[in-house]
Amino acid sequence: MELSVLLPFIVNVIVGGLILGFVYAIIALGYTMVYGVLQLINFAHSEVFITGAVVGFEVFRILQDSTMNGYLKLLIALIAAMLVSGLLNVLIERLAYRPLRGSPRLVPLITAIGVSLILQDTLRFLEGLQGRFDLTYTLPAGFGDKFCSTNSTCAPVGDFLRTIGVDVQLKDVILVVVSLVSLAVLNYVVNRTRLGKAIRAVSQDRVTAGLMGIDSNLMISATFLIGGALGGVSGVLFGLKFGTVNAYSGFDPGIIAFTAAVLGGIGSIPGAVLGGLLLGVIQNLIGVMNIFGNLLGFANLSTIDASYSKIGPFIVLVLILIFKPTGLLGKSNVEKV
Amino acid sequence: MTVATPPQANPTVRRPVVKPDRTVWLMLFFIVTSVLLLVSHEPDVLRNLGPLGSVLRNKVVEALVVSLFLANVLFAYLWKAANWAKLIVGVGSLLFVLPLAGQADTSLLDLSIQVMIFAALALGLNIVVGLAGLLDLGYVAFFAVGAYTWSIFASPRFGEVLKYYGSNPGTTGSGTLALGLVLTAITAGSMIYIRGLHGRVAPTRLSNLSFLLAGFGLLAGILLVGRSILVLASGSAAALANGINPGFFWLFLALSIMAAAIVGVLIGLPVLKLKGDYLAIITLGLGEVIRVLANNLGLYTAGSQGITPIESASVPWFNSLVGALGFGQDQYYLLFLYVLVLIVIAVILLVNVRLDKSRIGRAWIAIRDDEIAAQAMGVPLMQTKLIAFATGASFAGVMGMLFAAKQTFISPESFNLLQSITVLSMVVLGGMGSFSGVILGAAVVTLLNLRILPGLGEASANVPWIPQEVNPANFNRFIFGAILVAMMLLRPEGLLPNKRVARELHHEDDQEDESKDGNASGLNQGGDVYSAGLATIKEDDKPGGNR
C-alpha cells in the first residue's frame, strides 16, 4: 500500500475525529460539572443538549431570510440555546432532583432517566405541533464551504492544510473555535471567580461549605445553569456538524459524551476534554476500519464499518472502568465506611 | 429536603389493621367483570346489544374491561376473603374465563401472554434491581439472547448458516474437530488445575497469566469445535431448510435459560465490580452492544430484517384436547403458549419466593443495603451479585424464547433501550423488591402500552384538531418517564410496596438520621436490622420485649 495515499487519509480521519471530539468534549463537560457537584449522572443532559440543538435550528430558521451576517446569526443561536438549555437544566434540578436529595443513589438516577424520556417526547410534541420531526439546519451561506480551497488568499494556514491533504469546512473551524472559547470561559469561571470557588467548595463538601456561608442550593443551581448552557452550545455545534437532529437523536452523542467524561476522569474538566477528543478519534477510526482492512489486506477487518462505530465507546468504557476506574485524569476516590 | 410523603404512624407501636371480610364483594366483582369480558368479546351478542354494543367495542372501553377483569386476580390477592373464593377467582379467571374470551378474540390471548412475559421479565429485573440493588439498564439483552437462541434454530436461518459453512469450509474437517476437542479438554483441565492450585496457595502473577492463557485457549478450542461441527453438518442444510424439529422446543427451553445465564455471568464478571451509576451506564452500553451485534451479524440474525418464521412446539395431544373444546386450528399455538407461560411464570414466582427467603436472598438484601458492611460480614460480593445477574438473566432468557415463539418474528428493534426502560418502569411502578407489586406494574404498563394508548390514538385519529404528529399512541416514552419521575418523587416504594423497602425509604419518620441534611449515603446508615425475607419480629412487638 502506498504511503502517499494512506497518510492523508489517516490525517483526515484523525482531524475529523478531533473535530467530532470537540462536540463530545463540550457535552461531556455538562455531565462532569453536575457529577462533580452532586455525584449524579444527569441522564437528562442528552436531552438538554438536544434542546439546545432544536433552539439553534429554530433561530437559524427564523433568521434564514434576513440579510444578517452569518456569524451574528450563529452568535444569536448560541446565546438563545445557552439560555434555554441552562434554564431548562435549572428547572429540572429544582423540580426533579432537589426533592430527592439524600435518598439512596438509585432514586435520583431513575428520576433522571424518567426526565430524559419526558423531555424526548415533549420536544417531539412541540416540534410535531408544527409538523416537523427531522430538523435540518439551514446554515448561513458559506458555512459549508471548504476552508480556503478555492483561492490562495488565506495562506499560510489554508495552504498548509491543502498540502497535507486535509479536508476541512469552514463550519468545522467555527466549531473548534467556539469550543475553545467556551472552554476558556468555563476555565476562567471555575478557577478564577468567587462563584467558581464556591462551586468547588460545594462539590468538595456540601455541609462544610454550608457552614462557611455558602448557599449550597444556589451553587448547585448555578452549576446546573452552567452545565445546561454548555449543553446548549454543544447542541448548536452538534447541529452545525451533522446538519440534522431530531428529538431522539440526543441519546447516542449523550452516551458517548458520558463515556468521554468517565474516560477522562469524571469530575475533571481537562479530563472531559481529553476524553472527548480521544473518543472522537477512536470512533472515526472504527468507522473506517473496513477501508484500512481493504488497504492493508486484512480480510477480517473489512466487515467492520460505521455501523460498528457505536460499539467503540462502550468497549472503551468497559476497558477503562476495569483497568482504571478513576479515568485518565481523575483523582482516586477511596470510599470511607 | 425530605421526601414528600404522607406522615406515617410509627410502625413499632401501630396495631395491625383488621381487614373486613370481602368474600361476597370478591365473588360479585369476579362474576360481573367476567360476564362483561365475555360479552364484550362475543361479536354476535354485541351486535344484538345495539348502542351499548358499540360502546363496548370502543378500544378504550375494551381496555378498561380487560383491566377490570385482571383486577380480579389482584383483589383476590389483596383482599381478605375466604380461601375457596380466592381459589375460584384465581383459577377461574386465568384458566377458564380468559381462554374462553380469547376464543372469540385471539388478541386477548396475545395480550395476556404479553402481560405474563413482561411480568416474568419484571420479576427477573426485580431480583437484580429490587433485591440486589444493581441497576441494570441493559436487561433486555438477556431477553434477546433467549429469543435468538431459539429463533436461529427454529427457522430457515439455521439452514442458511449451514449452507454458508458448506460453501466456505476453510480447512476445517474432522481433523480440526479432533484438534479442537483436544485443545478444549487440555485448556479446561489446566484451568481447573490452576483454580485448584489457587485454593491452596496464593495466586501469583504467573499463575494468573497462565489461567488467562488457558481461558483464551478454551475459547479457541470451543470455536474450532463449533465451526467444524457446522462444516461437518452442512450436508444436511437442505433438510433443515425449515429449522430443526419443533420437538427440540423443550430442550431449547433449558438451553435458552442456560445461554442467558451464561451471558449474564460473562457480562457480569467484568462490570460487577462497579457500583450504582457506573453499573447502570455500563449495562446500558452492553445491552446496546448486543443489539448492534444482532443488527450486524447478518449470517446468524438476518440483520435488521429479522428472523421469520419461528416455530413453536407441536404438542398433538394438547392440540386435540383444545380442538375438542372448540378452538380453531390457528388458535392452538397461542393457547399452548398461554398455558406454558402461565406454568413458567408460576415456577418463576415460586423460585423468586424461595430465593428471597434463602441465604442468597438475604445476602442480596445485605448487599443492597450496604455493600461494605455485607462484605465485612462475610458475604462473597462477586459471587452473590453474579448469582443475582444470572438468575435475572435466565428468567429473561426463557421468556425471550417464548416471546420469539409467540411473535414468530424477531428483529433487533424488539430489544432496544426503551424495552429495558419499560421493564424498569414496571419494577419501579409496582415497588422494587415486591413480587406482587412487580406483577401489577407489568400488567399496568403492558395494558397501557398495548391497549390504552393505541385505543386513545385510534379515538383521537378522528378528531380533526389533533394533528397526527401528536397522536397519544406515540407518547409511551413520556408516560414511562412520567411514571418513573412521579413514583420516585411521590411514592418511591411503589404501588404494592415491599414492607422492608417502604420502611427504609420512610425511615426518617421513624427515627432520626442525617440523610435529610444532604448526606447522600444517609440511608445506608443506622436503622434497625430486620431479617431480610420474612420479618421475624411481629409488627406489634414492643422493642425490648415485655418485662
mmCIF file of N, CA and C in Angstrom, chain B residues 46-82:
data_model
loop_
_atom_site.group_PDB
_atom_site.id
_atom_site.type_symbol
_atom_site.label_atom_id
_atom_site.label_comp_id
_atom_site.label_asym_id
_atom_site.label_seq_id
_atom_site.Cartn_x
_atom_site.Cartn_y
_atom_site.Cartn_z
ATOM 1 N N LEU B 46 -72.716 -8.698 20.873
ATOM 2 C CA LEU B 46 -72.509 -7.251 20.763
ATOM 3 C C LEU B 46 -73.444 -6.650 19.724
ATOM 4 N N ARG B 47 -73.623 -7.371 18.636
ATOM 5 C CA ARG B 47 -74.472 -6.840 17.571
ATOM 6 C C ARG B 47 -75.907 -6.673 18.057
ATOM 7 N N ASN B 48 -76.331 -7.598 18.923
ATOM 8 C CA ASN B 48 -77.716 -7.520 19.396
ATOM 9 C C ASN B 48 -77.905 -6.451 20.452
ATOM 10 N N LEU B 49 -76.792 -5.988 21.033
ATOM 11 C CA LEU B 49 -76.920 -5.032 22.144
ATOM 12 C C LEU B 49 -77.159 -3.610 21.652
ATOM 13 N N GLY B 50 -76.981 -3.366 20.388
ATOM 14 C CA GLY B 50 -77.235 -2.033 19.844
ATOM 15 C C GLY B 50 -76.217 -1.011 20.305
ATOM 16 N N PRO B 51 -76.681 0.130 20.778
ATOM 17 C CA PRO B 51 -75.738 1.209 21.148
ATOM 18 C C PRO B 51 -74.760 0.789 22.239
ATOM 19 N N LEU B 52 -75.235 -0.029 23.183
ATOM 20 C CA LEU B 52 -74.342 -0.485 24.252
ATOM 21 C C LEU B 52 -73.198 -1.311 23.664
ATOM 22 N N GLY B 53 -73.548 -2.072 22.651
ATOM 23 C CA GLY B 53 -72.541 -2.897 21.986
ATOM 24 C C GLY B 53 -71.455 -2.062 21.365
ATOM 25 N N SER B 54 -71.837 -0.961 20.733
ATOM 26 C CA SER B 54 -70.813 -0.127 20.090
ATOM 27 C C SER B 54 -69.946 0.561 21.129
ATOM 28 N N VAL B 55 -70.554 0.865 22.285
ATOM 29 C CA VAL B 55 -69.729 1.422 23.368
ATOM 30 C C VAL B 55 -68.700 0.394 23.811
ATOM 31 N N LEU B 56 -69.156 -0.862 23.959
ATOM 32 C CA LEU B 56 -68.253 -1.909 24.432
ATOM 33 C C LEU B 56 -67.172 -2.211 23.401
ATOM 34 N N ARG B 57 -67.463 -1.956 22.126
ATOM 35 C CA ARG B 57 -66.480 -2.247 21.093
ATOM 36 C C ARG B 57 -65.371 -1.196 21.057
ATOM 37 N N ASN B 58 -65.639 -0.044 21.642
ATOM 38 C CA ASN B 58 -64.632 1.026 21.668
ATOM 39 C C ASN B 58 -63.339 0.511 22.304
ATOM 40 N N LYS B 59 -62.223 0.853 21.686
ATOM 41 C CA LYS B 59 -60.936 0.315 22.149
ATOM 42 C C LYS B 59 -60.637 0.688 23.593
ATOM 43 N N VAL B 60 -60.944 1.930 23.945
ATOM 44 C CA VAL B 60 -60.619 2.390 25.292
ATOM 45 C C VAL B 60 -61.478 1.655 26.307
ATOM 46 N N VAL B 61 -62.783 1.518 25.995
ATOM 47 C CA VAL B 61 -63.678 0.804 26.904
ATOM 48 C C VAL B 61 -63.234 -0.646 27.032
ATOM 49 N N GLU B 62 -62.822 -1.212 25.898
ATOM 50 C CA GLU B 62 -62.388 -2.602 25.923
ATOM 51 C C GLU B 62 -61.169 -2.761 26.829
ATOM 52 N N ALA B 63 -60.239 -1.820 26.697
ATOM 53 C CA ALA B 63 -59.053 -1.874 27.557
ATOM 54 C C ALA B 63 -59.445 -1.783 29.017
ATOM 55 N N LEU B 64 -60.452 -0.954 29.286
ATOM 56 C CA LEU B 64 -60.921 -0.781 30.661
ATOM 57 C C LEU B 64 -61.512 -2.090 31.185
ATOM 58 N N VAL B 65 -62.299 -2.737 30.335
ATOM 59 C CA VAL B 65 -62.914 -4.008 30.734
ATOM 60 C C VAL B 65 -61.834 -5.036 31.037
ATOM 61 N N VAL B 66 -60.846 -5.101 30.173
ATOM 62 C CA VAL B 66 -59.768 -6.068 30.398
ATOM 63 C C VAL B 66 -59.048 -5.754 31.706
ATOM 64 N N SER B 67 -58.781 -4.452 31.941
ATOM 65 C CA SER B 67 -58.082 -4.093 33.188
ATOM 66 C C SER B 67 -58.912 -4.476 34.395
ATOM 67 N N LEU B 68 -60.216 -4.197 34.326
ATOM 68 C CA LEU B 68 -61.082 -4.532 35.464
ATOM 69 C C LEU B 68 -61.059 -6.032 35.703
ATOM 70 N N PHE B 69 -61.087 -6.774 34.591
ATOM 71 C CA PHE B 69 -61.088 -8.222 34.740
ATOM 72 C C PHE B 69 -59.799 -8.688 35.401
ATOM 73 N N LEU B 70 -58.680 -8.130 34.941
ATOM 74 C CA LEU B 70 -57.402 -8.548 35.528
ATOM 75 C C LEU B 70 -57.301 -8.118 36.992
ATOM 76 N N ALA B 71 -58.027 -7.058 37.340
ATOM 77 C CA ALA B 71 -58.010 -6.596 38.730
ATOM 78 C C ALA B 71 -58.561 -7.646 39.673
ATOM 79 N N ASN B 72 -59.416 -8.549 39.142
ATOM 80 C CA ASN B 72 -59.895 -9.681 39.927
ATOM 81 C C ASN B 72 -58.805 -10.387 40.677
ATOM 82 N N VAL B 73 -57.790 -10.747 39.865
ATOM 83 C CA VAL B 73 -56.712 -11.555 40.419
ATOM 84 C C VAL B 73 -55.992 -10.765 41.499
ATOM 85 N N LEU B 74 -55.831 -9.476 41.226
ATOM 86 C CA LEU B 74 -55.177 -8.607 42.202
ATOM 87 C C LEU B 74 -55.985 -8.554 43.494
ATOM 88 N N PHE B 75 -57.296 -8.366 43.349
ATOM 89 C CA PHE B 75 -58.132 -8.259 44.549
ATOM 90 C C PHE B 75 -58.138 -9.573 45.313
ATOM 91 N N ALA B 76 -58.140 -10.677 44.561
ATOM 92 C CA ALA B 76 -58.096 -11.973 45.232
ATOM 93 C C ALA B 76 -56.844 -12.074 46.075
ATOM 94 N N TYR B 77 -55.778 -11.424 45.598
ATOM 95 C CA TYR B 77 -54.534 -11.461 46.347
ATOM 96 C C TYR B 77 -54.568 -10.505 47.529
ATOM 97 N N LEU B 78 -55.159 -9.319 47.308
ATOM 98 C CA LEU B 78 -55.079 -8.266 48.326
ATOM 99 C C LEU B 78 -56.143 -8.387 49.406
ATOM 100 N N TRP B 79 -57.370 -8.685 48.990
ATOM 101 C CA TRP B 79 -58.465 -8.606 49.942
ATOM 102 C C TRP B 79 -58.462 -9.776 50.894
ATOM 103 N N LYS B 80 -59.088 -9.530 52.021
ATOM 104 C CA LYS B 80 -59.290 -10.634 52.935
ATOM 105 C C LYS B 80 -60.576 -11.332 52.520
ATOM 106 N N ALA B 81 -60.458 -12.585 52.160
ATOM 107 C CA ALA B 81 -61.634 -13.324 51.732
ATOM 108 C C ALA B 81 -61.393 -14.780 52.019
ATOM 109 N N ALA B 82 -62.479 -15.549 51.924
ATOM 110 C CA ALA B 82 -62.344 -16.984 52.170
ATOM 111 C C ALA B 82 -61.425 -17.587 51.106
#
